[in-house]
PDB file of C-alpha atoms in Angstrom:
ATOM      1  CA  MET J 338      21.497  59.656 -99.486  1.00  0.00           C
ATOM      2  CA  ARG J 339      18.723  57.256-100.249  1.00  0.00           C
ATOM      3  CA  THR J 340      16.393  56.192 -97.501  1.00  0.00           C
ATOM      4  CA  TYR J 341      14.305  53.070 -97.451  1.00  0.00           C
ATOM      5  CA  ASP J 342      11.947  54.414 -94.794  1.00  0.00           C
ATOM      6  CA  ALA J 343       8.871  55.630 -96.625  1.00  0.00           C
ATOM      7  CA  HIS J 344       7.705  57.685 -93.637  1.00  0.00           C
ATOM      8  CA  LYS J 345      10.810  59.876 -93.354  1.00  0.00           C
ATOM      9  CA  SER J 346      11.835  62.747 -95.554  1.00  0.00           C
ATOM     10  CA  THR J 347      15.431  63.352 -96.649  1.00  0.00           C
ATOM     11  CA  ASN J 348      15.745  66.097 -94.039  1.00  0.00           C
ATOM     12  CA  GLU J 349      14.597  63.786 -91.238  1.00  0.00           C
ATOM     13  CA  VAL J 350      17.000  61.041 -92.257  1.00  0.00           C
ATOM     14  CA  ARG J 351      20.011  63.393 -92.131  1.00  0.00           C
ATOM     15  CA  GLN J 352      19.287  64.563 -88.579  1.00  0.00           C
ATOM     16  CA  GLY J 353      20.639  62.763 -85.551  1.00  0.00           C
ATOM     17  CA  SER J 354      22.928  59.832 -85.157  1.00  0.00           C
ATOM     18  CA  GLY J 355      21.810  56.453 -83.952  1.00  0.00           C
ATOM     19  CA  ARG J 356      25.201  55.833 -82.343  1.00  0.00           C
ATOM     20  CA  LEU J 357      25.315  59.237 -80.583  1.00  0.00           C
ATOM     21  CA  MET J 358      28.537  60.238 -82.344  1.00  0.00           C
ATOM     22  CA  ASN J 359      27.825  63.937 -81.796  1.00  0.00           C
ATOM     23  CA  PHE J 360      27.576  63.342 -78.051  1.00  0.00           C
ATOM     24  CA  ARG J 361      30.817  61.366 -78.037  1.00  0.00           C
ATOM     25  CA  VAL J 362      32.654  64.128 -79.862  1.00  0.00           C
ATOM     26  CA  LEU J 363      31.261  66.686 -77.419  1.00  0.00           C
ATOM     27  CA  VAL J 364      32.325  64.644 -74.376  1.00  0.00           C
ATOM     28  CA  TRP J 365      35.856  63.991 -75.685  1.00  0.00           C
ATOM     29  CA  SER J 366      36.255  67.639 -76.695  1.00  0.00           C
ATOM     30  CA  VAL J 367      35.203  68.907 -73.270  1.00  0.00           C
ATOM     31  CA  LEU J 368      37.536  66.423 -71.561  1.00  0.00           C
ATOM     32  CA  GLY J 369      40.378  67.538 -73.813  1.00  0.00           C
ATOM     33  CA  VAL J 370      39.801  71.213 -72.997  1.00  0.00           C
ATOM     34  CA  VAL J 371      39.597  70.501 -69.257  1.00  0.00           C
ATOM     35  CA  LEU J 372      42.827  68.481 -69.366  1.00  0.00           C
ATOM     36  CA  ALA J 373      44.566  71.196 -71.383  1.00  0.00           C
ATOM     37  CA  PHE J 374      43.593  73.878 -68.844  1.00  0.00           C
ATOM     38  CA  ALA J 375      44.665  71.611 -65.963  1.00  0.00           C
ATOM     39  CA  LEU J 376      48.039  71.088 -67.621  1.00  0.00           C
ATOM     40  CA  ILE J 377      48.479  74.830 -68.188  1.00  0.00           C
ATOM     41  CA  TYR J 378      47.494  75.498 -64.559  1.00  0.00           C
ATOM     42  CA  LEU J 379      50.024  72.954 -63.234  1.00  0.00           C
ATOM     43  CA  ILE J 380      52.834  74.223 -65.454  1.00  0.00           C
ATOM     44  CA  PHE J 381      52.115  77.844 -64.504  1.00  0.00           C
ATOM     45  CA  PHE J 382      52.273  77.162 -60.756  1.00  0.00           C
ATOM     46  CA  ALA J 383      55.249  74.804 -61.059  1.00  0.00           C
ATOM     47  CA  MET J 384      57.277  77.574 -62.695  1.00  0.00           C
ATOM     48  CA  ALA J 385      56.171  80.332 -60.312  1.00  0.00           C
ATOM     49  CA  PRO J 386      58.895  81.644 -57.997  1.00  0.00           C
ATOM     50  CA  PRO J 387      58.509  80.831 -54.305  1.00  0.00           C
ATOM     51  CA  PRO J 388      57.061  83.553 -52.099  1.00  0.00           C
ATOM     52  CA  ASN J 389      59.501  85.869 -50.319  1.00  0.00           C
ATOM     53  CA  THR J 390      59.094  85.183 -46.591  1.00  0.00           C
ATOM     54  CA  THR J 391      62.243  86.906 -45.336  1.00  0.00           C
ATOM     55  CA  THR J 392      60.900  90.483 -45.474  1.00  0.00           C
ATOM     56  CA  GLY J 393      57.830  89.849 -43.348  1.00  0.00           C
ATOM     57  CA  VAL J 394      55.629  91.860 -45.705  1.00  0.00           C
TER      58      VAL J 394
END
């Protein structure tokens, strides 16, 4: 990739994103994982059998 900034090396130009795309990907990924775990949690407890209250134990 060519750079027109004479004060930056090729390595410096490749680092970072001016639009914070890495941060956006991180935020959306974390939200996706949290929503997936919440969905698994809800499905698990929705399918659980009700507690047995007739034995008194």
